[in-house]
Amino acid sequence: MSGTTITQPATATAALLDAGERLPSISQSRAARELGLKRREFDLAVHLGCVRTLPDDGGGGARRVARAEIDRIRAAEGWAEALQERVRTVGTKEGAALLGVTTARFTRLARLGLVVPVTFYLNRYRAVVWLYLAQELSQFAAGTESASLLSGRIPEGLRGQLDEGLDLRPRNWRGRHRGFLLRGTEDPWAQAAIVTSLLDPAHVAHVVQDPYERAYLNRLRPDRAARATPDSPAAQVTARIMTAEDPDEIAWLEADLAQAITHARETRPAPRPVPRDSAPAATRPSGATVGDHTGRAPERPRELSERSRVFGWLRRRNP
């Protein structure tokens, strides 16, 4: 008896594990483990198109990874090293070393938008640390058109922009992040919500004046890039990076939102509450009036009955 009790759970567990291996799709966290990636690296691999995901057939919000996709990646020779190199990111110091320049020059090149960050995080001092794809920096350093920017003096026109405080890193990151998110969904309302995530609520209201549409877009907005406690200093810094500030960028995003919301409306209307008066009359209790769910006639106010009695008495005295 004891042997049977011990063996059966072990057999059932083995069967479940074996069934899990044969599942047509797996969760993203499991896919990351099987590909030897940290979760941040896996998310970046998805954004870059290195790993393809698919919607959850069960109706959940999280996307999944097909087992065939894992097999496709692992079938390539040297896949692990190649995938790790594809998602490798570096900060300013390592990036400068890849370009063979000083960290000060690297920062100037990034502020001018010549090298574009792929992600960022906040350090313990709540300072923004921008990260860049190592492969992109290597390609930039190898380009013949980049030679004049990596050595010698930066052209005077560009130096003037830097002196005026130009810093395109947040804007370029927003554009890149928006592209990543748009490739992850085909739903028109979700795509419009991605645009709203980069705009101040006042600018969204300027384009989308229907409050129910704005509420729906707000429900579909993607999570902030860096999770932090709401209203904390870290959340405020993240919100500042996520929100467009330049008038030309705001105008461009507003135009894009107007086009996206028009397409979304043509696909389906935004959900809105059903008016109570729109319920079919057959569903109301017999004798019920609007606002009365008991079926009884509304009681006459006492004050109205007293007033009618007095007026009747006066009419009898003054025919």
Short mmCIF file of C-alpha atoms in Angstrom, two decimals:
data_model
loop_
_atom_site.label_atom_id
_atom_site.label_comp_id
_atom_site.label_asym_id
_atom_site.label_seq_id
_atom_site.Cartn_x
_atom_site.Cartn_y
_atom_site.Cartn_z
CA MET A 1 0.00 0.00 0.00
CA SER A 2 2.74 2.41 0.94
CA GLY A 3 4.64 1.64 -2.26
CA THR A 4 1.58 2.44 -4.34
CA THR A 5 1.02 5.69 -2.46
CA ILE A 6 4.56 6.86 -3.17
CA THR A 7 4.76 5.71 -6.78
CA GLN A 8 1.52 7.15 -8.12
CA PRO A 9 2.27 10.85 -7.39
CA ALA A 10 5.74 10.44 -8.84
CA THR A 11 4.30 8.90 -11.99
CA ALA A 12 1.67 11.63 -12.29
CA THR A 13 4.30 14.34 -11.89
CA ALA A 14 6.47 12.80 -14.57
CA ALA A 15 3.45 12.61 -16.88
CA LEU A 16 2.64 16.27 -16.29
CA LEU A 17 6.21 17.31 -16.99
CA ASP A 18 6.25 15.23 -20.16
CA ALA A 19 2.95 16.79 -21.24
CA GLY A 20 4.40 20.23 -20.55
CA GLU A 21 7.26 19.51 -22.91
CA ARG A 22 4.79 18.71 -25.68
CA LEU A 23 2.66 21.85 -25.20
CA PRO A 24 2.29 23.80 -28.47
CA SER A 25 3.22 27.02 -26.66
CA ILE A 26 4.84 28.03 -23.39
CA SER A 27 4.90 31.14 -21.21
CA GLN A 28 7.43 33.87 -21.84
CA SER A 29 9.13 33.26 -18.49
CA ARG A 30 9.67 29.61 -19.37
CA ALA A 31 10.87 30.53 -22.85
CA ALA A 32 13.41 32.90 -21.32
CA ARG A 33 14.76 30.09 -19.11
CA GLU A 34 15.00 27.66 -22.00
CA LEU A 35 16.88 30.23 -24.09
CA GLY A 36 19.23 31.11 -21.24
CA LEU A 37 18.12 34.76 -21.09
CA LYS A 38 17.28 37.04 -18.21
CA ARG A 39 13.77 38.44 -18.40
CA ARG A 40 14.96 41.90 -19.46
CA GLU A 41 17.10 40.30 -22.18
CA PHE A 42 14.18 38.16 -23.32
CA ASP A 43 11.86 41.20 -23.55
CA LEU A 44 14.46 42.93 -25.66
CA ALA A 45 14.80 39.86 -27.88
CA VAL A 46 11.04 39.96 -28.46
CA HIS A 47 11.12 43.69 -29.26
CA LEU A 48 13.98 43.17 -31.72
CA GLY A 49 12.17 40.33 -33.48
CA CYS A 50 14.67 37.68 -32.41
CA VAL A 51 11.89 35.75 -30.64
CA ARG A 52 8.38 35.72 -32.05
CA THR A 53 5.38 35.54 -29.74
CA LEU A 54 1.72 34.77 -30.32
CA PRO A 55 -1.54 35.63 -28.51
CA ASP A 56 -2.72 33.41 -25.69
CA ASP A 57 -5.42 31.06 -27.01
CA GLY A 58 -6.93 30.94 -23.55
CA GLY A 59 -7.86 34.61 -23.72
CA GLY A 60 -5.22 35.81 -21.26
CA GLY A 61 -3.44 39.08 -21.78
CA ALA A 62 0.11 37.70 -21.73
CA ARG A 63 1.51 36.53 -25.04
CA ARG A 64 3.14 33.09 -25.36
CA VAL A 65 5.94 31.51 -27.35
CA ALA A 66 5.34 28.60 -29.68
CA ARG A 67 7.36 25.48 -29.04
CA ALA A 68 8.26 25.52 -32.73
CA GLU A 69 9.81 28.97 -32.24
CA ILE A 70 12.08 27.70 -29.48
CA ASP A 71 13.09 24.77 -31.71
CA ARG A 72 13.80 27.14 -34.61
CA ILE A 73 16.14 29.28 -32.54
CA ARG A 74 17.97 26.35 -30.96
CA ALA A 75 18.43 24.60 -34.30
CA ALA A 76 20.97 27.21 -35.46
CA GLU A 77 24.64 26.50 -34.81
CA GLY A 78 26.00 28.59 -31.96
CA TRP A 79 22.51 29.93 -31.24
CA ALA A 80 23.15 30.68 -27.57
CA GLU A 81 26.16 32.94 -28.15
CA ALA A 82 24.54 34.61 -31.16
CA LEU A 83 21.35 35.37 -29.23
CA GLN A 84 23.26 36.70 -26.23
CA GLU A 85 25.30 38.98 -28.48
CA ARG A 86 22.19 40.23 -30.26
CA VAL A 87 20.62 41.47 -27.03
CA ARG A 88 23.80 42.64 -25.30
CA THR A 89 23.51 46.20 -24.10
CA VAL A 90 26.21 48.55 -22.84
CA GLY A 91 26.29 51.82 -20.97
CA THR A 92 28.25 54.97 -21.72
CA LYS A 93 31.63 53.66 -20.55
CA GLU A 94 31.49 50.38 -22.49
CA GLY A 95 29.92 52.12 -25.46
CA ALA A 96 32.73 54.64 -25.60
CA ALA A 97 35.24 51.78 -25.54
CA LEU A 98 33.49 50.10 -28.49
CA LEU A 99 33.67 53.33 -30.48
CA GLY A 100 37.21 54.10 -29.35
CA VAL A 101 36.25 57.55 -28.01
CA THR A 102 36.05 59.23 -24.64
CA THR A 103 32.89 59.00 -22.55
CA ALA A 104 32.38 62.74 -23.04
CA ARG A 105 32.39 62.40 -26.83
CA PHE A 106 30.13 59.34 -26.65
CA THR A 107 27.62 61.34 -24.60
CA ARG A 108 27.71 64.16 -27.15
CA LEU A 109 27.10 61.70 -29.99
CA ALA A 110 24.13 60.26 -28.08
CA ARG A 111 22.68 63.69 -27.34
CA LEU A 112 22.90 64.51 -31.05
CA GLY A 113 20.94 61.36 -31.86
CA LEU A 114 23.78 59.70 -33.75
CA VAL A 115 23.61 56.67 -31.46
CA VAL A 116 20.17 55.71 -30.15
CA PRO A 117 19.48 54.08 -26.76
CA VAL A 118 17.42 50.91 -26.70
CA THR A 119 16.39 51.01 -23.04
CA PHE A 120 17.16 52.73 -19.75
CA TYR A 121 16.99 52.26 -16.01
CA LEU A 122 17.28 54.45 -12.91
CA ASN A 123 20.23 53.86 -10.60
CA ARG A 124 20.05 54.17 -6.83
CA TYR A 125 20.51 57.93 -7.14
CA ARG A 126 17.50 58.07 -9.50
CA ALA A 127 19.75 59.12 -12.35
CA VAL A 128 18.84 57.89 -15.82
CA VAL A 129 21.26 55.30 -17.22
CA TRP A 130 20.85 54.85 -20.97
CA LEU A 131 21.75 51.52 -22.56
CA TYR A 132 22.71 50.87 -26.19
CA LEU A 133 22.89 47.77 -28.33
CA ALA A 134 26.51 46.65 -28.58
CA GLN A 135 26.01 45.38 -32.14
CA GLU A 136 24.65 48.73 -33.31
CA LEU A 137 27.60 50.59 -31.80
CA SER A 138 30.05 48.23 -33.52
CA GLN A 139 28.29 48.83 -36.84
CA PHE A 140 28.39 52.59 -36.27
CA ALA A 141 32.12 52.47 -35.52
CA ALA A 142 32.78 50.44 -38.69
CA GLY A 143 30.89 52.85 -40.96
CA THR A 144 33.05 55.08 -43.16
CA GLU A 145 30.70 58.05 -42.65
CA SER A 146 31.25 57.88 -38.89
CA ALA A 147 35.03 58.39 -39.02
CA SER A 148 34.84 62.19 -38.92
CA LEU A 149 32.53 62.05 -35.90
CA LEU A 150 34.76 59.73 -33.91
CA SER A 151 37.91 61.84 -34.17
CA GLY A 152 38.73 65.50 -34.53
CA ARG A 153 36.40 68.36 -33.71
CA ILE A 154 32.66 67.95 -33.91
CA PRO A 155 31.26 70.22 -36.69
CA GLU A 156 30.42 73.72 -35.52
CA GLY A 157 26.72 73.41 -36.29
CA LEU A 158 26.40 70.35 -34.10
CA ARG A 159 28.42 71.96 -31.33
CA GLY A 160 26.02 74.88 -31.36
CA GLN A 161 23.07 72.56 -30.85
CA LEU A 162 24.82 70.93 -27.91
CA ASP A 163 25.54 74.33 -26.39
CA GLU A 164 21.81 75.12 -26.61
CA GLY A 165 21.05 72.01 -24.53
CA LEU A 166 19.99 69.60 -27.28
CA ASP A 167 19.44 66.07 -25.98
CA LEU A 168 17.66 63.68 -28.33
CA ARG A 169 18.12 60.58 -26.19
CA PRO A 170 14.61 60.64 -24.60
CA ARG A 171 12.89 61.47 -27.88
CA ASN A 172 14.77 58.84 -29.86
CA TRP A 173 14.07 56.26 -27.19
CA ARG A 174 10.34 57.11 -27.26
CA GLY A 175 10.26 56.63 -31.02
CA ARG A 176 12.04 53.32 -30.78
CA HIS A 177 9.92 52.11 -27.87
CA ARG A 178 6.74 53.05 -29.73
CA GLY A 179 7.87 50.99 -32.72
CA PHE A 180 8.57 48.00 -30.47
CA LEU A 181 5.11 48.15 -28.93
CA LEU A 182 3.26 48.65 -32.21
CA ARG A 183 4.84 45.51 -33.65
CA GLY A 184 3.45 43.55 -30.70
CA THR A 185 -0.26 44.08 -31.44
CA GLU A 186 -2.62 44.26 -34.39
CA ASP A 187 -5.59 45.64 -32.47
CA PRO A 188 -6.36 49.21 -33.67
CA TRP A 189 -7.49 50.42 -30.24
CA ALA A 190 -4.38 48.99 -28.57
CA GLN A 191 -2.22 50.69 -31.20
CA ALA A 192 -3.95 54.00 -30.53
CA ALA A 193 -3.41 53.48 -26.79
CA ILE A 194 0.32 53.07 -27.42
CA VAL A 195 0.40 56.56 -28.93
CA THR A 196 -1.53 58.00 -25.97
CA SER A 197 1.07 56.55 -23.59
CA LEU A 198 3.59 59.05 -24.98
CA LEU A 199 1.33 62.09 -24.68
CA ASP A 200 0.17 64.23 -21.78
CA PRO A 201 -3.51 63.58 -20.89
CA ALA A 202 -4.39 67.13 -21.94
CA HIS A 203 -3.05 66.50 -25.44
CA VAL A 204 -4.93 63.20 -25.61
CA ALA A 205 -8.16 64.98 -24.64
CA HIS A 206 -7.53 67.55 -27.38
CA VAL A 207 -7.61 64.78 -30.00
CA VAL A 208 -10.01 62.29 -28.39
CA GLN A 209 -12.90 64.31 -26.97
CA ASP A 210 -15.20 61.37 -26.17
CA PRO A 211 -14.65 60.49 -22.47
CA TYR A 212 -15.62 56.84 -22.99
CA GLU A 213 -13.05 56.48 -25.76
CA ARG A 214 -10.40 58.06 -23.54
CA ALA A 215 -11.30 55.69 -20.70
CA TYR A 216 -11.00 52.72 -23.04
CA LEU A 217 -7.63 53.90 -24.33
CA ASN A 218 -6.45 54.37 -20.77
CA ARG A 219 -7.36 50.74 -19.98
CA LEU A 220 -5.31 49.55 -22.94
CA ARG A 221 -2.26 51.73 -22.27
CA PRO A 222 0.94 49.69 -21.94
CA ASP A 223 2.79 49.59 -18.63
CA ARG A 224 5.50 52.09 -17.97
CA ALA A 225 8.95 51.00 -19.13
CA ALA A 226 10.33 51.07 -15.59
CA ARG A 227 7.96 49.97 -12.84
CA ALA A 228 7.99 52.17 -9.77
CA THR A 229 5.69 53.10 -6.92
CA PRO A 230 3.09 55.61 -8.21
CA ASP A 231 3.92 59.26 -7.44
CA SER A 232 7.40 58.28 -6.23
CA PRO A 233 10.41 60.29 -7.48
CA ALA A 234 11.41 57.33 -9.68
CA ALA A 235 7.92 57.20 -11.20
CA GLN A 236 8.05 60.94 -11.89
CA VAL A 237 11.39 60.62 -13.67
CA THR A 238 10.07 57.72 -15.74
CA ALA A 239 6.90 59.64 -16.63
CA ARG A 240 9.01 62.60 -17.77
CA ILE A 241 11.01 60.36 -20.10
CA MET A 242 7.86 58.66 -21.39
CA THR A 243 6.03 61.92 -22.21
CA ALA A 244 6.73 64.03 -25.28
CA GLU A 245 7.69 67.63 -24.52
CA ASP A 246 8.88 69.22 -27.76
CA PRO A 247 6.06 71.00 -29.65
CA ASP A 248 6.96 69.37 -32.97
CA GLU A 249 7.00 65.88 -31.43
CA ILE A 250 3.67 66.55 -29.71
CA ALA A 251 2.12 67.76 -32.97
CA TRP A 252 3.41 64.69 -34.79
CA LEU A 253 2.04 62.31 -32.14
CA GLU A 254 -1.32 64.10 -32.07
CA ALA A 255 -1.63 63.69 -35.84
CA ASP A 256 -0.68 60.03 -35.51
CA LEU A 257 -3.26 59.56 -32.73
CA ALA A 258 -6.00 61.21 -34.80
CA GLN A 259 -5.31 58.80 -37.66
CA ALA A 260 -5.13 55.79 -35.32
CA ILE A 261 -8.37 56.64 -33.53
CA THR A 262 -10.20 57.09 -36.84
CA HIS A 263 -9.11 53.62 -37.89
CA ALA A 264 -10.08 52.17 -34.50
CA ARG A 265 -13.58 53.66 -34.71
CA GLU A 266 -14.07 52.11 -38.12
CA THR A 267 -13.14 48.72 -36.69
CA ARG A 268 -15.43 48.80 -33.64
CA PRO A 269 -16.82 51.41 -31.24
CA ALA A 270 -15.36 51.88 -27.80
CA PRO A 271 -17.42 50.22 -25.04
CA ARG A 272 -19.76 52.49 -23.14
CA PRO A 273 -22.47 51.93 -20.50
CA VAL A 274 -25.92 50.90 -21.72
CA PRO A 275 -28.61 53.50 -20.80
CA ARG A 276 -31.27 52.16 -18.45
CA ASP A 277 -34.04 53.50 -20.71
CA SER A 278 -32.74 51.36 -23.57
CA ALA A 279 -33.81 48.10 -21.87
CA PRO A 280 -36.65 46.33 -23.78
CA ALA A 281 -40.11 47.19 -22.45
CA ALA A 282 -40.96 43.47 -22.17
CA THR A 283 -38.31 43.07 -19.48
CA ARG A 284 -39.92 45.69 -17.22
CA PRO A 285 -42.47 44.51 -14.61
CA SER A 286 -46.09 45.17 -15.49
CA GLY A 287 -47.16 48.63 -14.36
CA ALA A 288 -43.61 49.74 -13.69
CA THR A 289 -42.48 53.21 -14.73
CA VAL A 290 -39.01 54.46 -15.52
CA GLY A 291 -36.99 54.44 -12.32
CA ASP A 292 -39.47 52.10 -10.54
CA HIS A 293 -38.51 48.41 -10.30
CA THR A 294 -41.31 47.29 -7.95
CA GLY A 295 -44.25 47.31 -10.35
CA ARG A 296 -46.23 49.62 -8.00
CA ALA A 297 -47.49 53.01 -9.02
CA PRO A 298 -45.45 55.77 -7.44
CA GLU A 299 -46.96 57.10 -4.22
CA ARG A 300 -48.43 60.58 -4.32
CA PRO A 301 -46.46 63.00 -2.18
CA ARG A 302 -48.32 63.98 1.00
CA GLU A 303 -47.74 67.68 0.37
CA LEU A 304 -49.42 67.45 -3.03
CA SER A 305 -52.47 65.65 -1.55
CA GLU A 306 -52.90 68.30 1.17
CA ARG A 307 -52.65 71.12 -1.39
CA SER A 308 -55.33 69.52 -3.59
CA ARG A 309 -57.66 69.17 -0.60
CA VAL A 310 -57.29 72.85 0.32
CA PHE A 311 -57.87 74.00 -3.27
CA GLY A 312 -60.99 71.80 -3.48
CA TRP A 313 -62.36 73.36 -0.27
CA LEU A 314 -61.79 76.89 -1.65
CA ARG A 315 -63.54 76.04 -4.92
CA ARG A 316 -66.59 74.78 -2.99
CA ARG A 317 -66.76 78.06 -1.01
CA ASN A 318 -66.35 80.21 -4.12
CA PRO A 319 -68.35 78.64 -6.91
#
